C-alpha atoms as a PDB file:
ATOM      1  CA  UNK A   1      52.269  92.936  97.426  1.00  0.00           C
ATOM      2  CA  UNK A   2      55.051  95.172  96.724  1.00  0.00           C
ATOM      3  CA  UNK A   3      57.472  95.057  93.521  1.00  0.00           C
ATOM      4  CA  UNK A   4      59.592  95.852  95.524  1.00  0.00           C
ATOM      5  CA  UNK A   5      63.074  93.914  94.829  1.00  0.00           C
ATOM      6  CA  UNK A   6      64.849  93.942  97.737  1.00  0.00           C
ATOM      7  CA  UNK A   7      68.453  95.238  96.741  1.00  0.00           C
ATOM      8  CA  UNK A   8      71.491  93.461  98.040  1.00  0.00           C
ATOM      9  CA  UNK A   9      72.693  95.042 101.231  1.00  0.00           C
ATOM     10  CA  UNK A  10      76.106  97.067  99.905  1.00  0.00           C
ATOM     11  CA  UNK A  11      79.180  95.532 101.739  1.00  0.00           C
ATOM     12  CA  UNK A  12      79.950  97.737 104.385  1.00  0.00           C
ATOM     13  CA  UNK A  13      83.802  99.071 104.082  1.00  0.00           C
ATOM     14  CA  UNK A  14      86.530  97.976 105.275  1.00  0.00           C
ATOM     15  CA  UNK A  15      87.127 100.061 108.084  1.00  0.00           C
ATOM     16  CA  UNK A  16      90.307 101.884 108.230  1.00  0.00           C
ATOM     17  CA  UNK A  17      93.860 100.120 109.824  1.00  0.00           C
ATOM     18  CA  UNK A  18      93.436 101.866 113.167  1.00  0.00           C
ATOM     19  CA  UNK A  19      96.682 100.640 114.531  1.00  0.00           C
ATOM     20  CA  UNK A  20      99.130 104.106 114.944  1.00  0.00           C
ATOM     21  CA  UNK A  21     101.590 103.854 112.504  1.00  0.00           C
ATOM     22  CA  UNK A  22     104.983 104.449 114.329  1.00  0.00           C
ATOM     23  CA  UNK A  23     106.213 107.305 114.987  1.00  0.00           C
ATOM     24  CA  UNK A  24     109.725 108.715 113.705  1.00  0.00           C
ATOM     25  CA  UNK A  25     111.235 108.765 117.273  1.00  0.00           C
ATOM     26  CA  UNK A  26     109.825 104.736 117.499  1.00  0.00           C
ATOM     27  CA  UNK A  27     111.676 104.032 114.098  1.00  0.00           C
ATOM     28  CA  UNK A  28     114.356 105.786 115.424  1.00  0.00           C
ATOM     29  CA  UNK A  29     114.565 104.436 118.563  1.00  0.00           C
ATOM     30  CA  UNK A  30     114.469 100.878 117.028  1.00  0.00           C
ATOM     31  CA  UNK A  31     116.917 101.942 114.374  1.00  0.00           C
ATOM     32  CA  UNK A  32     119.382 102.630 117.629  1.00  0.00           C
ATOM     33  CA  UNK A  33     118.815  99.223 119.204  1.00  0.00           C
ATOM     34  CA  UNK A  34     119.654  97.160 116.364  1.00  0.00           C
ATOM     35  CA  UNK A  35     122.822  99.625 115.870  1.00  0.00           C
ATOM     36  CA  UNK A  36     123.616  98.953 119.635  1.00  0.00           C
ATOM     37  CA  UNK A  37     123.482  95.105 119.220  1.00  0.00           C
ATOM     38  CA  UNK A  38     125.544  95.102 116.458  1.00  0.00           C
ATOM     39  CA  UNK A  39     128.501  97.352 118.555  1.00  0.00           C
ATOM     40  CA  UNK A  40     128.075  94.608 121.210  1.00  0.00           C
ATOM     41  CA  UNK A  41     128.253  91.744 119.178  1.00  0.00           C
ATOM     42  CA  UNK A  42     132.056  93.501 117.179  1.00  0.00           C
ATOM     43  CA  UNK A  43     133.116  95.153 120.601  1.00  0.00           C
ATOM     44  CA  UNK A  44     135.831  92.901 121.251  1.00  0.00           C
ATOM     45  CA  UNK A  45     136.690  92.454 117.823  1.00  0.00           C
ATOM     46  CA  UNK A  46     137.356  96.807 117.813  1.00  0.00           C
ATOM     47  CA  UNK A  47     138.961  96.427 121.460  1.00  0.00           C
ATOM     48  CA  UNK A  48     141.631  93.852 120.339  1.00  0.00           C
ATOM     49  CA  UNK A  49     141.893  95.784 116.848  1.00  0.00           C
ATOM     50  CA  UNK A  50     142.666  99.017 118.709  1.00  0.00           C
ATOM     51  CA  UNK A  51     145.032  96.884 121.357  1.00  0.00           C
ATOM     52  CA  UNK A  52     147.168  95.366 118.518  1.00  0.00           C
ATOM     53  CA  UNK A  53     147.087  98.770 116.228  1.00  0.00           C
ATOM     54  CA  UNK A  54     148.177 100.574 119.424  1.00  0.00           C
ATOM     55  CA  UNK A  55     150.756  97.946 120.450  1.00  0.00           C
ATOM     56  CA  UNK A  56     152.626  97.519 117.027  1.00  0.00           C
ATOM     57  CA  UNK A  57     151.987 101.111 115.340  1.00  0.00           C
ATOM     58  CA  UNK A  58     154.859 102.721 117.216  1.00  0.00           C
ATOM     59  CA  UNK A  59     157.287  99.617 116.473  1.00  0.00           C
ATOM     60  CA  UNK A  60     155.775  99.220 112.874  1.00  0.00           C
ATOM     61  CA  UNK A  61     156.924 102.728 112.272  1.00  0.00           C
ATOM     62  CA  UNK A  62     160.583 101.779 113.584  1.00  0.00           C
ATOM     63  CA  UNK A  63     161.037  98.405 112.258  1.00  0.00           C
ATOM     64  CA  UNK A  64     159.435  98.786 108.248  1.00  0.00           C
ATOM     65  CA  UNK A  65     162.107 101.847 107.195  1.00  0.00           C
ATOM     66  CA  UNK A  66     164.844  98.820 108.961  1.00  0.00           C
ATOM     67  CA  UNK A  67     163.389  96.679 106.580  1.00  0.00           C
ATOM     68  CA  UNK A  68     164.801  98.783 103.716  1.00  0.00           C
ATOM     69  CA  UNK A  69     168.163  99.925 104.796  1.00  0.00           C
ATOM     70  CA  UNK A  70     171.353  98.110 104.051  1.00  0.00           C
ATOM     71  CA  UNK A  71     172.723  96.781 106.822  1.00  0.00           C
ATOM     72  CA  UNK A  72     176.516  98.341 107.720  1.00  0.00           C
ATOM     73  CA  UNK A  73     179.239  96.027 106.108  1.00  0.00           C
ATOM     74  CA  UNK A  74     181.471  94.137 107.871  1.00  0.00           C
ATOM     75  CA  UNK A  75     184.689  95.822 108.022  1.00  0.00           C
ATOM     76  CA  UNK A  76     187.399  92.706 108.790  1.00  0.00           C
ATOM     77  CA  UNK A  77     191.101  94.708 107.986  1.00  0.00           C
ATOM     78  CA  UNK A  78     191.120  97.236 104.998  1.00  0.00           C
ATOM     79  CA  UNK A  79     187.386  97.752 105.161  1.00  0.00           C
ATOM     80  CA  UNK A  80     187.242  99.075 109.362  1.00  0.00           C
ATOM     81  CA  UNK A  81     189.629 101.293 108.571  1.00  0.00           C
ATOM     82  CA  UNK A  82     188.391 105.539 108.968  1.00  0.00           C
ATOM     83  CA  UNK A  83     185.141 103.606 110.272  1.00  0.00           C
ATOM     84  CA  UNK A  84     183.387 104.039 113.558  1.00  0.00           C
ATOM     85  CA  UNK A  85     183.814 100.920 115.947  1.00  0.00           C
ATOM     86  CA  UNK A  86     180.704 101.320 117.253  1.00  0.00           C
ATOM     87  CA  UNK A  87     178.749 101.405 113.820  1.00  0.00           C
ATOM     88  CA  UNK A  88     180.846  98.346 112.680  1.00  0.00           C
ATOM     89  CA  UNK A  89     180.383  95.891 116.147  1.00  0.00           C
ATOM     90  CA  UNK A  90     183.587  96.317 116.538  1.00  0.00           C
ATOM     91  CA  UNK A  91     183.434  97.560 120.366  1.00  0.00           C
ATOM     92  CA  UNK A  92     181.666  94.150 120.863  1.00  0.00           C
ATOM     93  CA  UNK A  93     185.111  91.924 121.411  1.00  0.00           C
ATOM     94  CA  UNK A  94     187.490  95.037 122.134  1.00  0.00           C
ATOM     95  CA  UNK A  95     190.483  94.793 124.502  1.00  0.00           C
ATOM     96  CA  UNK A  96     192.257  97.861 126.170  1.00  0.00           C
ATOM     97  CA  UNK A  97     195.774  98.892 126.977  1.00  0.00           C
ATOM     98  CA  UNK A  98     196.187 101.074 129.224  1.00  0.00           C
ATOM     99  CA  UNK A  99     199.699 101.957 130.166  1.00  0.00           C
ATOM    100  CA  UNK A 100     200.185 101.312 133.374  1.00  0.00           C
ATOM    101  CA  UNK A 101     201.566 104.742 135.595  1.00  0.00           C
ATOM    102  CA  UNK A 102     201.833 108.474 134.545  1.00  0.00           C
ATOM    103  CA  UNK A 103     198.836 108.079 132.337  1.00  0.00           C
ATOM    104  CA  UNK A 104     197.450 112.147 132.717  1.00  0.00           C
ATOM    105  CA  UNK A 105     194.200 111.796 131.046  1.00  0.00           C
ATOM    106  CA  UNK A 106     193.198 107.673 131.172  1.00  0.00           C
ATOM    107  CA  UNK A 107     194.684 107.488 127.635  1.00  0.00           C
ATOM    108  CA  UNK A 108     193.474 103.993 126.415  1.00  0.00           C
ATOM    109  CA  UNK A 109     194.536 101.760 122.849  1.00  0.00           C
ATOM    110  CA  UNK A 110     191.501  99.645 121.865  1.00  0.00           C
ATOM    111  CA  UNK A 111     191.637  96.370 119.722  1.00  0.00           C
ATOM    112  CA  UNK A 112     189.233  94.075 118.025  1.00  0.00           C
ATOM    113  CA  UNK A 113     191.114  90.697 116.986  1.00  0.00           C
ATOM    114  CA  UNK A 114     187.960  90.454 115.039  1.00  0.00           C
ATOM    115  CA  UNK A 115     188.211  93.620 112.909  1.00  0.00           C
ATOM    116  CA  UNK A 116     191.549  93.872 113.371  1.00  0.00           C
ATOM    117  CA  UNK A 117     191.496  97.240 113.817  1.00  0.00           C
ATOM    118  CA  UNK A 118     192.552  99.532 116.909  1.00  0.00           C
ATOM    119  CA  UNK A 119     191.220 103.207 118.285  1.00  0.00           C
ATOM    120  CA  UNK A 120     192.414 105.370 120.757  1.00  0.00           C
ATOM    121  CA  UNK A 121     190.276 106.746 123.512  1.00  0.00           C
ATOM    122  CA  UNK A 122     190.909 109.480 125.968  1.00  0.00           C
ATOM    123  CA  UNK A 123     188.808 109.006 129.062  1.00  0.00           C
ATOM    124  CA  UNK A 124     189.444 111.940 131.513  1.00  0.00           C
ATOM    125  CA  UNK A 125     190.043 115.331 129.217  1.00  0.00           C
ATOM    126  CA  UNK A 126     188.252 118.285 128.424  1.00  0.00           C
ATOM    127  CA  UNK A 127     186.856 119.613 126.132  1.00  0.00           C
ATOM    128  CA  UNK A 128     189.420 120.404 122.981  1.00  0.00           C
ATOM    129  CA  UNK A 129     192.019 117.542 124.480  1.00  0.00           C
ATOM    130  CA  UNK A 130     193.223 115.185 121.587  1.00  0.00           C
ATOM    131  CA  UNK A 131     193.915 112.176 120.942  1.00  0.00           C
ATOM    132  CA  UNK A 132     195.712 110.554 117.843  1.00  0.00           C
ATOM    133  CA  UNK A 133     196.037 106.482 116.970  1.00  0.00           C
ATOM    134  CA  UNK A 134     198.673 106.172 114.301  1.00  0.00           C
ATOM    135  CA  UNK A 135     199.659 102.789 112.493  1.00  0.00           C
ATOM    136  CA  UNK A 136     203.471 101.807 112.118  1.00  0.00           C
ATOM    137  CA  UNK A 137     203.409 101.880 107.895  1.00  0.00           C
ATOM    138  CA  UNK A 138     199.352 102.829 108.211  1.00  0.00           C
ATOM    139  CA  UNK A 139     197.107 105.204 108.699  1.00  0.00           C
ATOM    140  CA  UNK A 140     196.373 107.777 111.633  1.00  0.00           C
ATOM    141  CA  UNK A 141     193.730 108.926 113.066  1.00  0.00           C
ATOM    142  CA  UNK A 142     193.182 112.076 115.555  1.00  0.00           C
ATOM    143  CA  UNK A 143     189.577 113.213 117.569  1.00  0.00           C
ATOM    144  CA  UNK A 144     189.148 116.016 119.744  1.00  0.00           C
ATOM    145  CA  UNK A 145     186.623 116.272 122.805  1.00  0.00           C
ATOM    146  CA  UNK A 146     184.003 118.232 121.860  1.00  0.00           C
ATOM    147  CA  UNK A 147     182.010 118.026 125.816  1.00  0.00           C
ATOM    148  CA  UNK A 148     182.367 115.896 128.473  1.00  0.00           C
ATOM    149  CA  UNK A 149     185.504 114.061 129.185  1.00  0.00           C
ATOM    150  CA  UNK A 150     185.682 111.447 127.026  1.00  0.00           C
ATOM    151  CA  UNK A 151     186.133 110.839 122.917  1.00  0.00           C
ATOM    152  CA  UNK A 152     187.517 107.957 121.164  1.00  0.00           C
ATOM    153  CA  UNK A 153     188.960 108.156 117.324  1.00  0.00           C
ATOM    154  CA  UNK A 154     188.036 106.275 113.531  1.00  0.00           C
ATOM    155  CA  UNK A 155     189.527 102.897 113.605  1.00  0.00           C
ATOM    156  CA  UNK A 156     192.959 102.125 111.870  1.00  0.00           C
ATOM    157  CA  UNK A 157     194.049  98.809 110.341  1.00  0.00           C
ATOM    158  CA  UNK A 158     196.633  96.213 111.580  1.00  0.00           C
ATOM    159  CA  UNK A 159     197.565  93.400 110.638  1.00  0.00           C
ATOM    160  CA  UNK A 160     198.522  90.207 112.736  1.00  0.00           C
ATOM    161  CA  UNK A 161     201.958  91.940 113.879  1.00  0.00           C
ATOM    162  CA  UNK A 162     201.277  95.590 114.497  1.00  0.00           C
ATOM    163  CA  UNK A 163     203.223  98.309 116.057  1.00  0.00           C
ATOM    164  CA  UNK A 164     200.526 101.908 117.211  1.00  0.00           C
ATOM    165  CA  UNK A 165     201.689 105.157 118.126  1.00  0.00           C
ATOM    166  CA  UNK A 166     198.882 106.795 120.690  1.00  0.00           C
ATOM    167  CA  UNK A 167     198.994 110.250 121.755  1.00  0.00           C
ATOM    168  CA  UNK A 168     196.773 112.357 123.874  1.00  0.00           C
ATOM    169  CA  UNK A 169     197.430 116.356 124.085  1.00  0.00           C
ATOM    170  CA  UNK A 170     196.017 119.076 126.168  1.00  0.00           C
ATOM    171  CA  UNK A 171     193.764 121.783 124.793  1.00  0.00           C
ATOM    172  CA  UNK A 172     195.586 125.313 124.749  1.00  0.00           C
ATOM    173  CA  UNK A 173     192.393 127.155 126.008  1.00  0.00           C
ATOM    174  CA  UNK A 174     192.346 129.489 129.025  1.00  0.00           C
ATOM    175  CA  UNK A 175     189.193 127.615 130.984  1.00  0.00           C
ATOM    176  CA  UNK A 176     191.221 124.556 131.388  1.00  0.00           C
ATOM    177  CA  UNK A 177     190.924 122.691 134.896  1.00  0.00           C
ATOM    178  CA  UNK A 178     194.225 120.909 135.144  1.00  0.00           C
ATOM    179  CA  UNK A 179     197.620 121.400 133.150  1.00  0.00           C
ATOM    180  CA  UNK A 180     199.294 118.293 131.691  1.00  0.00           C
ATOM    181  CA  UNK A 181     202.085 117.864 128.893  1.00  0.00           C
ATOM    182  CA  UNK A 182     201.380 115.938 125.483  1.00  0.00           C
ATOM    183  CA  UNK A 183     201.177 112.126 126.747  1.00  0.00           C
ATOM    184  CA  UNK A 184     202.511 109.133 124.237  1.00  0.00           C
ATOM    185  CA  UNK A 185     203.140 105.570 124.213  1.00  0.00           C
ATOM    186  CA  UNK A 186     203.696 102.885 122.169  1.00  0.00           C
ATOM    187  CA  UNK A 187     202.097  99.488 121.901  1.00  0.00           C
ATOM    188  CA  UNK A 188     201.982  95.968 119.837  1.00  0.00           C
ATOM    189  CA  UNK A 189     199.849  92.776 119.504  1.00  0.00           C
ATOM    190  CA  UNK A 190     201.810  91.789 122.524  1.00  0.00           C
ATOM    191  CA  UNK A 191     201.107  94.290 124.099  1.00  0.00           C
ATOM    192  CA  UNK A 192     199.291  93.645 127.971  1.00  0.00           C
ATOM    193  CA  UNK A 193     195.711  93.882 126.304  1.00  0.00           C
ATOM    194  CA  UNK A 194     192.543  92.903 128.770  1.00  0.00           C
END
């Protein structure tokens, strides 16, 4: 009989994790599929985004400097006077007289009941014509073609009874087209206006 004690077997080791860890283009790779889920699932969310930031960027850029402007006066009488009748809405419930034969140049006297104001406008001249509005006991107003054929003047003031003074003359440049003689006429509230 041996003294010999047997010895407890050791434990054997635990043997090593032999599963590969992953490599960096697999981390990658999965890294790249979750990114490309999340881009599906906001896709729409960036389309409409980009849609609406397209749509309104352009008018947003028109309509916020609006927001911060005054907005043009009304000009009813005194005010329109020296004033553009376009700038004022003024044009919007004009009348016209035009006299009715030996009108050279399609001289024209504009009135807004509204404004009460009146312009002249010259509708067939060249460049350099003139054309003057002037006010019985007011003010006067003159505008020269600067291209084309057409140019109207600042507005002047009436009141509800109103005599105007309109006056279109030629240019004295060489290059003119046709030869005509300084044009006038007179008008009043009763005037033929339409």
């Amino acid at each position: 009989m041996s003294n010999h004690v047997d010895e407890p077997e050791p434990e054997p080791e635990p043997e090593p994790d032999r599963s590969p860890d992953p490599s960096l283009f697999q981390r990658s790779w999965a890294r790249m599929q979750t990114l490309g889920r999340w881009l599906r699932a906001h896709a729409r969310h960036a389309l409409v985004v980009g849609i609406i930031t397209a749509v309104l960027g352009p008018l947003a850029s028109y309509l916020v400097p609006k927001l911060f402007e005054d907005p043009p006066p009304s000009c009813p009488g005194a005010g329109c006077d020296g004033k553009n009748p376009k700038d004022y809405g003024c044009a919007a419930d004009v009348t016209s007289w035009t006299p009715p034969g030996g009108n050279p140049v399609g001289v024209q006297l504009r009135y807004s009941k509204r404004c009460g104001a009146v312009w002249g406008r010259i509708t067939r001249g060249e460049p350099g014509d003139t054309v003057t509005v002037q006010v019985t006991g007011g003010s006067s107003h003159s505008a020269s073609i600067d291209y084309g054929p057409d140019q109207y003047t600042r507005m002047a003031r009436v009141g509800a009874g109103f005599r105007v003074r309109l006056c279109a003359e030629p240019s004295a440049g060489p290059d003119r087209k046709r030869s005509w003689v300084r044009y006038c006429f007179q008008a009043t509230e009763h005037s033929a206006w339409n």
